[in-house]
Each structure stands twice: as C-alpha cells, then as structure tokens.
Coordinates of C-alpha atoms in Angstrom, one line a residue:
M1 CA 42.8 -10.8 -36.8
Y2 CA 41.6 -7.7 -35.3
D3 CA 42.2 -4.2 -33.6
L4 CA 41.3 -5.1 -30.1
V5 CA 41.8 -8.4 -28.1
L6 CA 40.1 -8.5 -24.5
K7 CA 42.1 -11.7 -23.3
G8 CA 41.0 -14.4 -20.7
G9 CA 38.1 -12.9 -18.9
R10 CA 35.1 -13.9 -17.8
V11 CA 32.3 -13.1 -20.6
V12 CA 29.0 -12.7 -19.4
D13 CA 26.2 -11.9 -22.2
P14 CA 22.4 -12.9 -20.7
S15 CA 21.4 -12.3 -24.3
Q16 CA 23.5 -15.2 -25.7
D17 CA 23.5 -17.6 -22.3
L18 CA 26.8 -17.1 -22.4
D19 CA 28.9 -17.4 -19.4
T20 CA 32.6 -18.4 -19.7
T21 CA 36.2 -17.5 -20.2
A22 CA 37.1 -16.5 -23.5
D23 CA 38.5 -13.9 -25.6
V24 CA 36.5 -10.8 -26.7
A25 CA 37.9 -9.6 -30.6
F26 CA 37.0 -5.8 -31.9
N27 CA 37.1 -4.5 -34.8
K28 CA 36.8 -0.9 -35.8
G29 CA 35.4 -0.5 -32.5
K30 CA 32.8 -3.4 -32.8
V31 CA 32.7 -6.9 -31.5
A32 CA 34.0 -9.0 -34.3
A33 CA 34.4 -12.6 -32.6
V34 CA 34.2 -14.2 -29.1
G35 CA 36.4 -17.2 -29.0
K36 CA 39.7 -19.0 -27.7
D37 CA 42.7 -18.4 -29.3
L38 CA 42.0 -14.9 -30.7
K39 CA 45.0 -12.7 -32.0
A40 CA 44.9 -9.2 -32.4
S41 CA 46.4 -7.9 -36.0
A42 CA 50.5 -6.4 -36.3
K43 CA 49.5 -3.4 -35.0
G44 CA 46.5 -4.1 -32.7
E45 CA 46.3 -4.2 -29.5
T46 CA 45.7 -7.1 -26.9
R47 CA 45.3 -6.9 -23.0
D48 CA 45.0 -9.4 -21.0
V49 CA 41.9 -9.1 -18.9
S50 CA 42.5 -12.3 -16.6
G51 CA 40.5 -12.1 -13.4
K52 CA 37.7 -9.5 -14.9
V53 CA 34.2 -9.8 -16.4
V54 CA 33.5 -8.9 -19.5
V55 CA 30.5 -8.1 -20.5
P56 CA 28.0 -6.0 -23.2
G57 CA 27.1 -2.8 -22.7
I58 CA 24.8 -2.2 -19.4
I59 CA 21.3 -0.6 -19.7
D60 CA 21.3 2.2 -16.8
L61 CA 17.8 2.0 -16.7
H62 CA 17.5 5.2 -13.4
T63 CA 19.7 8.1 -13.9
H64 CA 19.1 11.2 -13.9
I65 CA 21.3 13.5 -16.5
Y66 CA 19.7 16.6 -17.2
H67 CA 23.4 17.9 -16.5
L68 CA 22.6 21.9 -15.4
G69 CA 19.2 22.3 -16.2
T70 CA 18.2 20.0 -13.3
S71 CA 19.2 20.4 -9.2
L72 CA 19.7 16.6 -9.7
G73 CA 21.1 16.6 -13.0
V74 CA 24.5 14.6 -13.1
D75 CA 27.1 14.3 -16.3
P76 CA 25.7 11.8 -18.9
I77 CA 29.1 11.0 -20.1
M78 CA 30.7 10.9 -16.7
S79 CA 28.2 8.4 -15.4
A80 CA 28.0 6.1 -18.7
Q81 CA 32.4 5.7 -17.9
T82 CA 32.2 5.3 -14.2
G83 CA 29.1 2.6 -14.5
G84 CA 30.0 0.7 -18.0
S85 CA 27.2 2.1 -19.1
T86 CA 26.2 2.5 -23.1
T87 CA 22.4 3.3 -22.9
L88 CA 20.9 5.5 -19.9
V89 CA 17.1 5.8 -19.1
D90 CA 16.9 9.3 -17.7
A91 CA 13.9 8.1 -14.8
G92 CA 11.3 11.3 -15.4
S93 CA 13.6 14.8 -15.0
S94 CA 12.0 16.7 -17.2
G95 CA 8.6 17.1 -18.3
P96 CA 6.5 18.3 -20.6
A97 CA 7.4 22.1 -20.1
N98 CA 11.6 21.6 -20.3
F99 CA 11.6 18.4 -22.2
L100 CA 13.0 20.0 -26.0
G101 CA 15.8 21.4 -23.5
F102 CA 16.9 17.8 -22.5
R103 CA 16.9 16.8 -26.0
K104 CA 18.5 19.5 -27.8
H105 CA 20.9 20.5 -25.1
V106 CA 21.8 16.8 -23.5
I107 CA 20.5 14.2 -25.2
E108 CA 21.3 14.9 -29.0
P109 CA 24.8 16.2 -28.4
C110 CA 25.9 13.3 -26.0
P111 CA 28.3 10.2 -27.8
V112 CA 25.7 7.8 -25.0
R113 CA 22.6 6.7 -26.4
I114 CA 19.8 8.1 -23.8
V115 CA 16.2 7.4 -23.7
A116 CA 13.9 8.9 -20.9
Y117 CA 11.3 8.8 -19.4
L118 CA 8.7 11.5 -19.3
N119 CA 7.9 12.6 -15.7
I120 CA 3.4 13.8 -15.2
S121 CA 4.7 16.8 -14.1
F122 CA 4.7 20.0 -16.0
P123 CA 8.1 21.2 -15.0
G124 CA 9.9 17.5 -14.1
I125 CA 11.8 17.4 -10.9
Y126 CA 13.0 20.8 -10.3
A127 CA 13.7 21.4 -6.6
F128 CA 15.6 18.6 -5.1
S129 CA 18.6 19.6 -3.0
K130 CA 19.8 19.5 -0.3
T131 CA 18.4 23.1 1.0
T132 CA 15.3 22.9 -1.1
M133 CA 12.8 20.0 -1.8
V134 CA 9.5 20.6 -3.4
G135 CA 7.9 17.5 -4.4
E136 CA 7.1 18.5 -8.6
C137 CA 3.8 16.2 -7.7
Q138 CA 2.5 18.3 -4.6
D139 CA 0.6 20.7 -6.8
L140 CA -2.2 18.9 -9.1
R141 CA -2.0 22.1 -11.2
L142 CA 0.9 21.3 -12.7
M143 CA -0.4 18.1 -13.6
D144 CA -1.6 19.2 -17.7
L145 CA -2.0 15.9 -18.6
G146 CA -2.6 17.2 -22.2
E147 CA 0.6 18.0 -22.6
C148 CA 2.3 15.0 -21.2
R149 CA 0.6 13.2 -24.0
R150 CA 1.2 15.7 -26.7
V151 CA 4.7 15.9 -25.8
A152 CA 5.3 11.8 -25.3
D153 CA 3.1 11.1 -28.9
E154 CA 5.9 13.9 -30.7
N155 CA 9.2 12.5 -28.7
R156 CA 8.8 8.7 -29.1
D157 CA 11.9 8.3 -30.4
M158 CA 13.3 8.9 -26.6
I159 CA 10.7 8.8 -24.5
V160 CA 9.7 5.2 -23.4
G161 CA 7.7 5.7 -20.2
I162 CA 5.7 7.9 -18.1
K163 CA 7.6 8.5 -14.8
V164 CA 5.7 9.9 -11.4
R165 CA 6.8 10.4 -7.8
V166 CA 3.7 10.0 -5.0
G167 CA 4.6 10.0 -1.6
R168 CA 3.9 12.9 1.0
G169 CA 7.6 14.2 -0.2
A170 CA 7.1 14.2 -4.0
G171 CA 3.1 14.5 -4.4
G172 CA 2.2 16.0 -0.4
D173 CA -1.7 15.4 0.4
S174 CA -2.2 14.4 -3.4
G175 CA -2.1 10.8 -2.5
H176 CA -2.4 8.2 -6.0
M177 CA -4.0 11.1 -8.1
P178 CA -0.7 11.6 -10.0
L179 CA 0.2 7.9 -10.2
D180 CA -3.8 7.6 -11.8
M181 CA -2.7 10.5 -14.1
A182 CA 0.6 9.1 -14.7
V183 CA -1.4 6.0 -16.2
E184 CA -4.2 7.2 -18.4
V185 CA -1.3 9.2 -20.2
A186 CA 0.8 6.0 -20.3
D187 CA -2.3 3.8 -21.3
D188 CA -3.6 5.9 -24.4
L189 CA 0.2 6.0 -25.5
G190 CA 0.5 2.6 -25.1
L191 CA 3.5 3.3 -22.6
P192 CA 4.9 1.7 -19.2
V193 CA 4.7 3.4 -15.6
M194 CA 7.6 4.4 -13.7
C195 CA 6.3 4.7 -10.4
H196 CA 8.9 6.5 -6.4
L197 CA 6.8 5.8 -3.5
D198 CA 8.4 7.7 -0.6
H199 CA 6.5 8.4 3.0
P200 CA 2.6 7.3 2.6
P201 CA -0.3 8.9 1.1
P202 CA -0.5 6.6 -0.8
S203 CA 0.3 2.6 0.9
R204 CA 2.5 0.6 -1.2
R205 CA -0.6 -1.8 -2.0
E206 CA -2.4 1.5 -2.8
V207 CA 0.0 2.0 -6.0
L208 CA 1.0 -1.6 -6.7
D209 CA -2.7 -2.2 -7.2
R210 CA -2.5 0.3 -10.1
M211 CA 0.2 -0.7 -11.6
R212 CA -0.3 -2.4 -14.9
P213 CA 1.8 -4.9 -16.4
G214 CA 5.5 -3.9 -17.4
D215 CA 5.2 -1.3 -15.2
V216 CA 8.0 0.0 -13.0
L217 CA 8.1 0.2 -9.2
T218 CA 10.9 2.1 -8.3
H219 CA 13.6 2.5 -5.4
C220 CA 12.3 -0.8 -4.2
F221 CA 14.3 -1.8 -1.7
R222 CA 14.4 1.2 0.5
P223 CA 13.1 0.6 3.9
F224 CA 9.5 1.4 4.6
P225 CA 7.1 1.7 2.7
N226 CA 9.2 0.1 -0.3
A227 CA 10.6 -2.6 1.7
P228 CA 9.3 -5.9 -0.1
I229 CA 9.6 -7.7 3.4
D230 CA 8.4 -8.2 6.5
G231 CA 9.0 -7.8 9.7
T232 CA 9.4 -11.9 10.0
G233 CA 11.9 -11.3 6.7
R234 CA 9.5 -13.1 4.4
V235 CA 8.6 -11.1 1.1
R236 CA 5.2 -9.3 1.4
S237 CA 2.1 -11.0 -0.4
E238 CA 1.6 -7.4 -2.3
I239 CA 4.9 -8.0 -4.0
N240 CA 5.1 -11.6 -4.7
E241 CA 1.0 -10.3 -6.6
A242 CA 2.4 -7.8 -7.9
R243 CA 5.6 -9.5 -9.6
A244 CA 3.0 -12.7 -10.6
R245 CA 1.2 -9.3 -12.8
G246 CA 4.5 -8.5 -14.7
I247 CA 5.2 -5.4 -12.7
F248 CA 9.7 -4.9 -13.2
F249 CA 11.4 -3.8 -9.5
D250 CA 14.4 -1.1 -10.1
V251 CA 16.7 -0.6 -7.2
G252 CA 17.3 3.0 -7.9
H253 CA 19.4 3.5 -5.4
G254 CA 21.6 6.5 -6.8
A255 CA 23.0 8.4 -4.3
R256 CA 21.3 6.9 -1.4
S257 CA 22.7 3.6 -2.0
E258 CA 23.0 2.9 2.1
E259 CA 18.8 2.6 2.1
H260 CA 19.0 -0.9 0.4
T261 CA 20.7 -3.4 1.7
F262 CA 22.2 -6.8 0.2
E263 CA 20.2 -8.9 2.7
L264 CA 16.7 -7.4 1.1
Q265 CA 18.1 -7.8 -2.8
S266 CA 18.8 -11.8 -1.8
R267 CA 15.8 -12.1 -0.2
L268 CA 13.4 -10.8 -3.9
H269 CA 14.6 -11.8 -7.2
L270 CA 15.1 -8.5 -8.7
V271 CA 13.6 -8.0 -11.7
C272 CA 14.4 -5.5 -14.2
R273 CA 13.3 -4.2 -18.1

C-alpha cells in the first residue's frame, strides 16, 4: 500500500527504456513502484492521470535563476514548478566576482537542486534587459582566467562547466577570444564549455571548430548564424561534423522561443547532455 498512486498515465522514463501505460506509486515523497493495479493505503491518495504523461523529474539544461542578483534572473522555485523540473542548470548568470553570492542567497536555500555553469567573464551576465544591453565579453579586461579557474575549482560541488557568450552582441569586437579563454580554463579543470553565439564575428564554423567533445552549443535553433540548416533545408556540414565529434546542441529558447521553429527541430536530431 502506498501514500500516493498516479493511475493510468503514460509513463516515460528513458533511463529504463520505459514507455508504457502504468501506475506510479509513492511513499514518503519517493517513487516506490511502477506497475499495474497499484493501490493506495486507506489514508493514501489516488489520482487518475489517464491521458497524461508521467515522467521523472526533468533536468532543465538552460536557466538563468540568479533571482534578484542579475537583471535576467527568474525565481528558481517558480521555474521548477512550471517546468516540472527537479534540477535546474544555470547557464552562466554569475561569474567569479559574484558566484558566492549566487551560491549563498539562491542555490543553498533553494529546495530545488541547482548546478551552474560559471561565466568566464568576471561579473557574469550583468546588463541584460529591454533598456540596457552590455555584453559581458566586450571588454577582455573582464576575462580573468585565474579567478575563473579558482572559483570553479573551489566550488566543484555546484559548478558543472564554463559558460561563454560570443558574437557582436555579447562580445563586441573580441571575436573568438572569449571562447578560446573559456576552453583553456575548462581544459585545466576537466569541465565542458557551453557557448552562446549571436551575430558574427566569430562565425558558426569558427565556434564549432574550437569546441570539444562534451561541449554544448546553445540556442542552436535560432536563425542566422545559429540555424543548423541551409537554404535548401539540409543540415549544414559543420553541424553534422560537430555532432559526430561529440558536441551537444541545446535549444536554450528561454523568453525568445519564437526565434526557433519546430520545423528546424524536426530536421535536426537534438542531442542534449
């Protein structure tokens, strides 16, 4: 007998190669059984979820949840509840200068598990709003590799990679240099890089050629220069080559989901970590 039973849903769990109609039972807030005709205890609860999909807690690969600490940060609890997520990955909101504040004031008190990519830029993403937009990689003086390496190394329990944003918007005239710096730090630490690309320079190929197996290209379905297909609808050669090398592709749509299309997603098999 169980505290809670979800009856008759479509249960999907890729980790078990499971996709079937079944009941899911819980005891003390944890999954206790998956099967047919499971019953709740006399004081337990049964919910009919037929016609709905029941999945394990979702890992949201790309969030910005340094809430009230950065201009683009949203409430992590709200984000988790609306997205059905039990783990949130922050995509470089904070840098070496303010990661400890992010850790103390957001990550540690939050009931939802949070891990983070550390931004290669010292202040992280500090000026991102409708009225103010200043790329954190525009000034290479903000790239302190030693500090980035130190903070990431001292917080390995929460930092899972290095984030970098390149292109004219985020990097101004710095080209691919911030990416080269992020890769150098990540190499030293044995961590992956997540790279955001807006308008070139650098080009899509310049970015992909610098990425290593396990690295992540985010916003991969946005239009030029990210669009993975050419004018004929074929997947670009550099995308196929990168995927074959072990590069991962992240939708990372966020508040601008209208910029990527389901047509693109249907033509390119998306691979996420």
